[in-house]
XYZ file of C-alpha atoms in Angstrom:
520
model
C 54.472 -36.501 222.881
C 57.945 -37.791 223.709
C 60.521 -36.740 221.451
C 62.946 -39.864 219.412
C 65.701 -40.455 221.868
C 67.736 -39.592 218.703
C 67.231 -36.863 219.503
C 68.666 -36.558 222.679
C 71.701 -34.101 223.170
C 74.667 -36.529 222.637
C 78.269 -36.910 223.340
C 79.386 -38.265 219.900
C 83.183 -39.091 219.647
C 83.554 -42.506 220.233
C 87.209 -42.922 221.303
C 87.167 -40.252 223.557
C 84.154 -40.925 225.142
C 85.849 -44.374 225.969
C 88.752 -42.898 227.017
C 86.859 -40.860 229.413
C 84.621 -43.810 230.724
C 87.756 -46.180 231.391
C 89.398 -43.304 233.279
C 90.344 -43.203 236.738
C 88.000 -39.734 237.708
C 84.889 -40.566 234.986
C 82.614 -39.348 237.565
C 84.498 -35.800 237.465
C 84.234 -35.993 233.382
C 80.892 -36.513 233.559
C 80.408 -33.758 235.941
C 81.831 -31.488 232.867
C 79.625 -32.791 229.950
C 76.686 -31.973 231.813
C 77.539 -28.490 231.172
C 78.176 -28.914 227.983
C 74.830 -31.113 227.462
C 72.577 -30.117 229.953
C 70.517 -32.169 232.606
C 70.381 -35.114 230.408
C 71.930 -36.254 227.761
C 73.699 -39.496 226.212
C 77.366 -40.744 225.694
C 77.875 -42.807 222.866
C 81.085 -45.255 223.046
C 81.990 -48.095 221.212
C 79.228 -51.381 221.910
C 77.395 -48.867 224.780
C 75.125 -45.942 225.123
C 74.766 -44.508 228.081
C 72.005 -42.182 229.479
C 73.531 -39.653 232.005
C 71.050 -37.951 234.384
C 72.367 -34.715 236.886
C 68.938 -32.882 236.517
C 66.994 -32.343 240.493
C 64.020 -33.400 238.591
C 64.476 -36.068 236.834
C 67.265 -38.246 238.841
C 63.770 -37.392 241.947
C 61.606 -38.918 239.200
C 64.020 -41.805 238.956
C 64.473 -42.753 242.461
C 60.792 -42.291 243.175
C 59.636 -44.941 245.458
C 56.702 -45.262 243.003
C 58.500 -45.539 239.941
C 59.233 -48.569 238.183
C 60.459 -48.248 235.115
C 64.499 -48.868 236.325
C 66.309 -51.594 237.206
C 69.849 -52.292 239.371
C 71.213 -55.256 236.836
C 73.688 -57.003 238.850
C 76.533 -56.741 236.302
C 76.468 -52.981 236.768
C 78.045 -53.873 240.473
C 80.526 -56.858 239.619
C 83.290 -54.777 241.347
C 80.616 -54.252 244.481
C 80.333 -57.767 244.176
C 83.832 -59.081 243.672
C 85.284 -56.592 246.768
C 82.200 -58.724 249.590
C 82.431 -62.270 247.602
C 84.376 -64.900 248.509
C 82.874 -66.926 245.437
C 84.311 -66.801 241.774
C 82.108 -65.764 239.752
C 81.111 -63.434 242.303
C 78.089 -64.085 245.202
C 75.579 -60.902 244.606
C 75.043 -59.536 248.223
C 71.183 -59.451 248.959
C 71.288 -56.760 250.992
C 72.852 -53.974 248.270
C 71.122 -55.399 245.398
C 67.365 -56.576 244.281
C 68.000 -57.189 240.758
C 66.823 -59.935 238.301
C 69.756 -62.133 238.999
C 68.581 -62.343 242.579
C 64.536 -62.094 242.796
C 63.154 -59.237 244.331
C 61.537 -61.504 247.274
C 65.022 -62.376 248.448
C 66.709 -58.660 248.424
C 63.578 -57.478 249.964
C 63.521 -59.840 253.084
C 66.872 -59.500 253.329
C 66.675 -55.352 253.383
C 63.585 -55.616 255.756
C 65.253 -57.295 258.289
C 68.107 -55.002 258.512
C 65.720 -51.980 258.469
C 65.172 -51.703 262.433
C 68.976 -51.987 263.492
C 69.589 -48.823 260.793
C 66.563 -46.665 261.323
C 66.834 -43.470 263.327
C 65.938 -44.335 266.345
C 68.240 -47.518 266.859
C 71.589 -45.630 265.171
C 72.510 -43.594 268.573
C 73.063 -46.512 270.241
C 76.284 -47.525 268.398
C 77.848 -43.541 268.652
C 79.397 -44.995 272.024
C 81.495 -47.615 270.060
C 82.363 -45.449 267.732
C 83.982 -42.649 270.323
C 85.418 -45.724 272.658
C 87.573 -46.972 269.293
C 88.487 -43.053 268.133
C 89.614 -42.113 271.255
C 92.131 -45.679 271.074
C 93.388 -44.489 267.544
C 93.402 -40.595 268.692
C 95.305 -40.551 271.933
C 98.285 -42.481 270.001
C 98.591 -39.367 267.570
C 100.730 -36.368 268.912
C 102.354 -33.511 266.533
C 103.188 -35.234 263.009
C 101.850 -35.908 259.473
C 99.727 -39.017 258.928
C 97.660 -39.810 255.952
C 93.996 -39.094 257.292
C 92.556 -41.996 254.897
C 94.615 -44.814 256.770
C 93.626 -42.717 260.040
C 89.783 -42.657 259.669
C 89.817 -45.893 257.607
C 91.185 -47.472 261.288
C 88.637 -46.072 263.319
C 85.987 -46.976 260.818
C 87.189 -50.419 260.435
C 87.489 -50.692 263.777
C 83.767 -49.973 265.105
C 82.670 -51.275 262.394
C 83.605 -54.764 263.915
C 82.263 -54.068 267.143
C 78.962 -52.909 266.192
C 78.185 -55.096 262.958
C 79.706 -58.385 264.485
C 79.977 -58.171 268.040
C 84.127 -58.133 268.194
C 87.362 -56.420 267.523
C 86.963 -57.899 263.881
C 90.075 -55.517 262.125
C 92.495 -55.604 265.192
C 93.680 -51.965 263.595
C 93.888 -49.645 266.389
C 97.031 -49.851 267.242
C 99.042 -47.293 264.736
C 102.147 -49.000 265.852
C 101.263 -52.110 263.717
C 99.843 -52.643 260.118
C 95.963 -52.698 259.505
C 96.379 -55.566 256.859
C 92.809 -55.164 255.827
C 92.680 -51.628 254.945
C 95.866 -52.423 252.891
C 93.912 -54.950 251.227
C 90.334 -53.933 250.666
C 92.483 -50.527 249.182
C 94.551 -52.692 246.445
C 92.196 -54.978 245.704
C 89.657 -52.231 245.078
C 91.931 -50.921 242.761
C 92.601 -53.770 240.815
C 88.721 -54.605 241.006
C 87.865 -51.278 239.148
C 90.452 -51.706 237.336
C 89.377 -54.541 235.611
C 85.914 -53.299 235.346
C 87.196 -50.424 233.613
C 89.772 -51.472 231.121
C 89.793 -54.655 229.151
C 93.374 -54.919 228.916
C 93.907 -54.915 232.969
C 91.157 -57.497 233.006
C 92.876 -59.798 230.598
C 96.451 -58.926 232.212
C 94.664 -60.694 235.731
C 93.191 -63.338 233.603
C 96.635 -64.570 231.546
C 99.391 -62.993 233.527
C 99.031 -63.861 236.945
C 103.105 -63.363 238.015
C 103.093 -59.944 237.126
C 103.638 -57.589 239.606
C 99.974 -55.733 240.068
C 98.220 -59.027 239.253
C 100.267 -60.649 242.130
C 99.273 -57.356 244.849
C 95.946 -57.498 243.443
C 95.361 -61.303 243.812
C 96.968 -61.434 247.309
C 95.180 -58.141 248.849
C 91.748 -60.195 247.518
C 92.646 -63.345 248.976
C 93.177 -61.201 252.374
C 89.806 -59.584 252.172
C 88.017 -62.733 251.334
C 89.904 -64.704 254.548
C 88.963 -62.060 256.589
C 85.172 -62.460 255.566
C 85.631 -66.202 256.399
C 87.100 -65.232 259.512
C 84.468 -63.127 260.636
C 81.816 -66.249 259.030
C 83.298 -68.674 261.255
C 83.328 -66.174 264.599
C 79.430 -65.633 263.756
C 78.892 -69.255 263.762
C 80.844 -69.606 267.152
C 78.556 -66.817 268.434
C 75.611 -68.142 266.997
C 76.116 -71.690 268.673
C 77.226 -69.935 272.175
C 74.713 -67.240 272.854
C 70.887 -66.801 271.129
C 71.184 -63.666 269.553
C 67.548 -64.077 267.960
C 66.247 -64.292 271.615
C 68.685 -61.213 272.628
C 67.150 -59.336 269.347
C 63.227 -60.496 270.496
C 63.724 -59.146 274.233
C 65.243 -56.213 272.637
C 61.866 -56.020 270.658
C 59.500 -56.525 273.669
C 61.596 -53.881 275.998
C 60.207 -51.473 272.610
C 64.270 -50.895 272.471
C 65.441 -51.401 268.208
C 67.511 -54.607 267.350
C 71.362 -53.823 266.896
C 72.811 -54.546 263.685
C 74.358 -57.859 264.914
C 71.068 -59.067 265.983
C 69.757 -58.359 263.179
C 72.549 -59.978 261.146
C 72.093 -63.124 263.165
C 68.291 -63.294 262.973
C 68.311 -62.448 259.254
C 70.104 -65.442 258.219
C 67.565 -68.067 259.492
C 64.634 -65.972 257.471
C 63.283 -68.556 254.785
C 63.574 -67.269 251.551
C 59.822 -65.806 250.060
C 60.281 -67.386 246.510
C 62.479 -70.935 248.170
C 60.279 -72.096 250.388
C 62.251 -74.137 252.792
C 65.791 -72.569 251.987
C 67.922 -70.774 253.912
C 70.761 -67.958 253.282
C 73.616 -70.433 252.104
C 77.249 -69.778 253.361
C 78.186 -68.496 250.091
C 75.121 -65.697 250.773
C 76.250 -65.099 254.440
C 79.557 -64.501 253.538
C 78.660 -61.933 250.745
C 76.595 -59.925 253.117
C 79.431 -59.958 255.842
C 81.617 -58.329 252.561
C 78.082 -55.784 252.049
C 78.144 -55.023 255.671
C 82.202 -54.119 255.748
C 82.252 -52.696 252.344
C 79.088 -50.488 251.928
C 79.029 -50.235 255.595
C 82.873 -48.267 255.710
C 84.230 -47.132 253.248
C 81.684 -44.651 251.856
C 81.104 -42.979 255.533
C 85.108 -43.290 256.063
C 85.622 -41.187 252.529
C 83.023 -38.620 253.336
C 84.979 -38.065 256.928
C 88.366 -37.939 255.081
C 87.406 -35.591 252.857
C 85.290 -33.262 255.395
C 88.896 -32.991 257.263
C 90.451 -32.480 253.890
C 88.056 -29.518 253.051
C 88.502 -27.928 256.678
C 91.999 -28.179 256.601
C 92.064 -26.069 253.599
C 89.739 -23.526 254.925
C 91.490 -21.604 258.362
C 88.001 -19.745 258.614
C 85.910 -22.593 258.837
C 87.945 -24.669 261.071
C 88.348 -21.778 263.595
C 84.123 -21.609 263.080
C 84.247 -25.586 264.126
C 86.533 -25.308 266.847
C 84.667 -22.596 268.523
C 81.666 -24.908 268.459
C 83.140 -27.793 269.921
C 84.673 -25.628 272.445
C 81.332 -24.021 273.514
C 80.152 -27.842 273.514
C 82.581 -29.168 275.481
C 84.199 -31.513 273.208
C 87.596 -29.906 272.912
C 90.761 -30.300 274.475
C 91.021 -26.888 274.657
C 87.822 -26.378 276.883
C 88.596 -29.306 279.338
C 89.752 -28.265 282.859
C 92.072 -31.479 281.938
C 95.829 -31.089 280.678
C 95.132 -34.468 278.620
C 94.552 -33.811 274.981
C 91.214 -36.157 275.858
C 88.342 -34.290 275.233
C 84.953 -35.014 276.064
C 83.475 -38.444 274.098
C 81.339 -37.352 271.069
C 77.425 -38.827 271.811
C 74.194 -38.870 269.905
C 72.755 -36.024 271.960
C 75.485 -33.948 270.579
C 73.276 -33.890 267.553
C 71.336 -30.836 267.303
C 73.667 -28.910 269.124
C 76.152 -28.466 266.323
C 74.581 -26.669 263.940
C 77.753 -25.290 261.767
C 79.630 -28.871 261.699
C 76.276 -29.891 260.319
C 76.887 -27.333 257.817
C 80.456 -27.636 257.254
C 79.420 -31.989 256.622
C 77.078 -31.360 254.667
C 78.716 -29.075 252.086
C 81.984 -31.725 252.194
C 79.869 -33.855 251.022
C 78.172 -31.770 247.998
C 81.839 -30.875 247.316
C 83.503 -34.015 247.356
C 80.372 -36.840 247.323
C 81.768 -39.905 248.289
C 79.232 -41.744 246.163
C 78.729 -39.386 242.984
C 76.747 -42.143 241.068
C 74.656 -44.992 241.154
C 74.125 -47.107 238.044
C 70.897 -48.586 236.743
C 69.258 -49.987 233.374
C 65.640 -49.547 232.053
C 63.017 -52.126 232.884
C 60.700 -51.024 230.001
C 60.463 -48.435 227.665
C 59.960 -45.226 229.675
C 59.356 -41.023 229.079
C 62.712 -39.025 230.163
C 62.799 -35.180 230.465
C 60.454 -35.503 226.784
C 62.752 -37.877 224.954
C 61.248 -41.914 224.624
C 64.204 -43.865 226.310
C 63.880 -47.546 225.328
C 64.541 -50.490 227.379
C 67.596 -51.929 228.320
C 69.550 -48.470 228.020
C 72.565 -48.227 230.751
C 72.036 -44.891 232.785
C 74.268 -43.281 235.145
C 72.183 -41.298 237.932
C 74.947 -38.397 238.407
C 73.932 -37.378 242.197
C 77.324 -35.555 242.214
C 76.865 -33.832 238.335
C 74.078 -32.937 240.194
C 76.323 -31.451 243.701
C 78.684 -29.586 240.532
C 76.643 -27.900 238.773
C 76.292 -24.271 238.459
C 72.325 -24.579 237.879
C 71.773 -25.930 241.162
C 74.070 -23.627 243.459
C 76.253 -20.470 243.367
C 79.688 -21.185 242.824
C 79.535 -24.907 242.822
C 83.766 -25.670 243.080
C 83.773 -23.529 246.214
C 83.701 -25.152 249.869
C 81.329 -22.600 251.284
C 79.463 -24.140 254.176
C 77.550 -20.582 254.685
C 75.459 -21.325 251.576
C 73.320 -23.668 253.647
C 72.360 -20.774 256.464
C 70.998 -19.678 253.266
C 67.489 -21.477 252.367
C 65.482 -18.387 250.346
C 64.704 -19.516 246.754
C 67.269 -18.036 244.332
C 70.194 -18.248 247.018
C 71.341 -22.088 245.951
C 70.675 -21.869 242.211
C 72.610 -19.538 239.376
C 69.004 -18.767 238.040
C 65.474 -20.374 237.283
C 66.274 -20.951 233.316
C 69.763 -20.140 233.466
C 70.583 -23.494 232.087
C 70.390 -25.331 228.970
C 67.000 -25.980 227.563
C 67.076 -29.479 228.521
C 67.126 -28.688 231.870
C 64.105 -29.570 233.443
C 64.157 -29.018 236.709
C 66.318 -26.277 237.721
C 66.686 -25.916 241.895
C 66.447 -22.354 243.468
C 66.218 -24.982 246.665
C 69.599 -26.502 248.486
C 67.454 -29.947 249.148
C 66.243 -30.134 246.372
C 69.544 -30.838 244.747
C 71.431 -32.084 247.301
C 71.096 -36.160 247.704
C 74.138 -37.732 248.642
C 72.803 -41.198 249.716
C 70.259 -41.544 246.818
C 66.865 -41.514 247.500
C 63.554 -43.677 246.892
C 63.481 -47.215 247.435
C 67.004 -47.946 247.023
C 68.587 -45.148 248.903
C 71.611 -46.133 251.723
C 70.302 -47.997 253.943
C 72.790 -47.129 256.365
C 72.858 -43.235 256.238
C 71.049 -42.504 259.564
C 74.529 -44.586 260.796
C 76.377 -42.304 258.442
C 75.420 -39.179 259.185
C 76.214 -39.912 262.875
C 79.678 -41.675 262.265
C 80.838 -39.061 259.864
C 80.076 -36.106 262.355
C 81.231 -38.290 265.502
C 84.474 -39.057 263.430
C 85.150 -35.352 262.256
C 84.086 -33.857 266.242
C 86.795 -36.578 267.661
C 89.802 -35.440 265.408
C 88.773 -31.703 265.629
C 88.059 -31.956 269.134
C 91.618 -32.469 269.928
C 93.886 -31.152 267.152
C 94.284 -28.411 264.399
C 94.970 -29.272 260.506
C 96.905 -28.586 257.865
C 98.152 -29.883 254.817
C 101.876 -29.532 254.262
C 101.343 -30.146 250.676
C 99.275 -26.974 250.074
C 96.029 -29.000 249.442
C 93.325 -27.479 248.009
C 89.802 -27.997 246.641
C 90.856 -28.271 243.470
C 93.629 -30.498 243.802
C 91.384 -32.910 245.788
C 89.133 -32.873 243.197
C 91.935 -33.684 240.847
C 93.020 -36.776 242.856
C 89.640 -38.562 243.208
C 88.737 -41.565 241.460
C 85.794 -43.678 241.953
C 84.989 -47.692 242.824
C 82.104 -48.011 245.478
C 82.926 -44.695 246.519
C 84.971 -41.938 245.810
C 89.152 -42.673 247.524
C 92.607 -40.450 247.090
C 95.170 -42.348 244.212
C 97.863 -40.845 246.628
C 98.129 -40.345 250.484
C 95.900 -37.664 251.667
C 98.553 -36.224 254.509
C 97.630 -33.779 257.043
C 99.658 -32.214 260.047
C 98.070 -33.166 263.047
C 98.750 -30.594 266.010
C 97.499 -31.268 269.576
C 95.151 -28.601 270.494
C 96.304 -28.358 274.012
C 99.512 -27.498 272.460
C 98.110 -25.151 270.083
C 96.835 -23.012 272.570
């Protein structure tokens, strides 16, 4: 029988636990009371109660495709929302969220027709893009300190264009001139979370709209917004000029998988299951151009940033890297060439790097570029023994789950090693070494490792993800060595997170860039 959730283990003291949920690294706190609380265990604040979840087992039960006792309320994502809308209040994009502000029918067409241009098979087809527009942005960059956010956030930005919308959407490649979009979607993410986060910045952008932040935040939204309107009004053009749904249906026939601009195209003119005779309305289309850009960049663009971050720390494991690329031809060092152009990064290259899959992989454990996803009860449901009752706000901590000493050895280290090592008992302190509301404790690496989610909800993109984060990190490595003239180290990284959509730097991440033909 299911305990009272009064009985739950529970943070208690109200001011601090708001202090610590309006806070700019929350996530990290959170990583810290699990230790304190165990696997799950509640944070009481004043008007909310919150459920927070880092056990293996129970965030697996969660995200179960079979389980339906959660929901994604939209208001959990307004700043999602606000950063791809172009509407006040904010459009909910259909692709990131099937909630009960939206129908199910809706976010599930939507997310089906999208589903063919992101699966496995169809990804590899875009890796070409992606190495055309890093090898624009690379061959620019010679011996000197740039901040590897604005870097990777350009090539990102960039491809993202050509392979979501069919055109050089950002215009961001050269480094001689601003990327005004990456200035923007950065401020007015800040002010968006912001707001979410504190009441008093919200009613400072509600009643005091000349001061200074208001004024960067309201202009850097206005620029993301015209630049979804832009891209709107090029699809249309597109639309009218070419049949993209015929392009997407030969595709089909040829057995080849849609790209994701066909399938953009094609999606729009679905009818809507629970509207018979609707389509997606302008408003709709121009929210999911904001999901495409927004969930579609910026959380693969953070995990490469801080993968370069990590490995600039760590002499031994970039040496490890470079030797691999060498061996694979995709240095600068191992072309016959005396350009600093290596080799292009392609799908087949895959496979074939087995400790930059390694060294990715534990970046992202380290620093996850989404450490939580948010969700509410749908009915009155059992939770690791305690009776959680509907309606209760709870915070699925994949990253507590990353942190924590009950799921791997030394959890603050960068060790990419510890996934050569797959022997139950090598990942986890201890079967029963934590708390006893641990439920679930891991002596298996996958088993607590999930850095896109899982279950029906998990990215949709991270087949794309997976390849543009190791494409991005093989094309910088390929041709230069790191380092960090300001001493960076785990820690500190750690330190400077904070968290809206995904996980971004409060300061410029710099890193020395030297050419590797130089290097020698």
């Amino acid at each position: 029988m299911a305990k009272p959730f009064s009985e739950m283990p529970t943070s208690e003291c109200l001011l601090s636990n708001a202090l610590k949920l309006t806070s700019l690294d929350f996530h990290r706190k959170v990583y810290a009371m699990a230790e304190t609380y165990g696997g799950i265990f509640k944070i009481k604040a004043p008007g909310k109660t919150v459920v927070v979840v880092t056990d293996p087992a129970l965030l697996a039960q969660l995200t179960a495709q079979e389980f339906t006792g959660v929901s994604k309320p939209a208001d959990l994502y307004e700043t999602f929302a606000i950063l791809c809308s172009t509407t006040t209040p904010p459009t909910y994009p259909l692709l990131a969220l099937g909630n009960e502000n939206d129908g199910q029918a809706r976010w599930r067409t939507i997310r089906d027709g999208f589903a063919p241009a992101f699966a496995a098979n169809a990804v590899p087809q875009y890796v070409p893009i992606l190495a055309e527009e890093a090898g624009k942005v690379l061959r620019q960059v010679g011996a000197q300190t740039l901040d590897i956010f604005e870097l990777v956030g350009r090539i990102s930005l960039s491809a993202t264009g050509h392979i979501m919308f069919g055109y050089d959407a950002f215009k961001c490649t050269d480094l001689d001139q601003p990327c005004d979009f990456l200035r923007d979607i950065i401020t007015a993410r800040k002010g968006a979370v912001g707001a979410a986060r504190s009441l008093l910045v919200k009613l400072q952008q509600q009643f005091c709209p000349f001061a200074h932040d208001v004024q960067d935040y309201n202009d850097s939204l206005k620029g993301v917004r015209k630049k979804y309107e832009e891209i709107y009004a090029e699809m249309e053009g597109a639309a009218a000029a070419a049949p993209v749904a015929a392009a997407a249906a030969a595709a089909a026939a040829a057995g080849g998988p849609p790209t994701i601009l066909q399938a953009f195209q094609s999606t729009r003119d679905y009818k809507y299951p629970d509207c018979p005779g609707s389509k997606m309305s302008k408003e709709d289309t121009v929210a999911l151009i904001g999901n495409l850009v927004v969930a579609g960049t910026l959380p693969a663009a953070t995990a490469a940033v801080y993968t370069l971050c990590l490995i600039a720390t760590s002499p031994e494991v970039q040496a490890k890297v470079h030797a691999e690329l060498d061996a694979s031809g995709l240095s600068s060092s191992s072309s016959s060439s005396s350009s600093i152009s290596p080799r292009e990064f392609a799908a087949s290259d895959v496979g074939h790097l087995p400790y930059l899959e390694k060294v990715i992989k534990e970046a992202m454990r380290v620093n996850s570029a989404v450490p939580q996803v948010n969700r509410a009860t749908a009915a009155d449901i059992e939770l690791g023994g305690y009776a959680v009752p509907k309606g209760t706000l709870l915070f699925l901590s994949m990253g507590g789950m990353h942190a924590s000493p009950h799921n791997f050895l030394e959890p603050h280290r960068f060790y990419p090693e510890r996934w050569a090592l797959q022997q139950a008992g090598d990942a986890a302190a201890g079967n029963g070494a934590g708390a006893a509301t641990w439920t679930g404790n891991s002596g298996d690496l996958a088993g607590s490792y999930a850095p896109f989610s899982s279950g029906i909800r998990a990215c949709l993109g991270q087949h794309w993800a997976r390849l543009a984060i190791m494409g991005t990190v093989a094309s910088v490595l390929g041709r230069f060595k790191l380092a960090s003239p300001r001493s960076m180290t785990v820690e500190s990284l750690a330190a400077g997170e904070t968290f809206s959509v995904s996980v971004y730097p409060r300061a410029p991440l710099l890193l020395t860039f030297t050419p590797r033909a130089a290097a020698g």
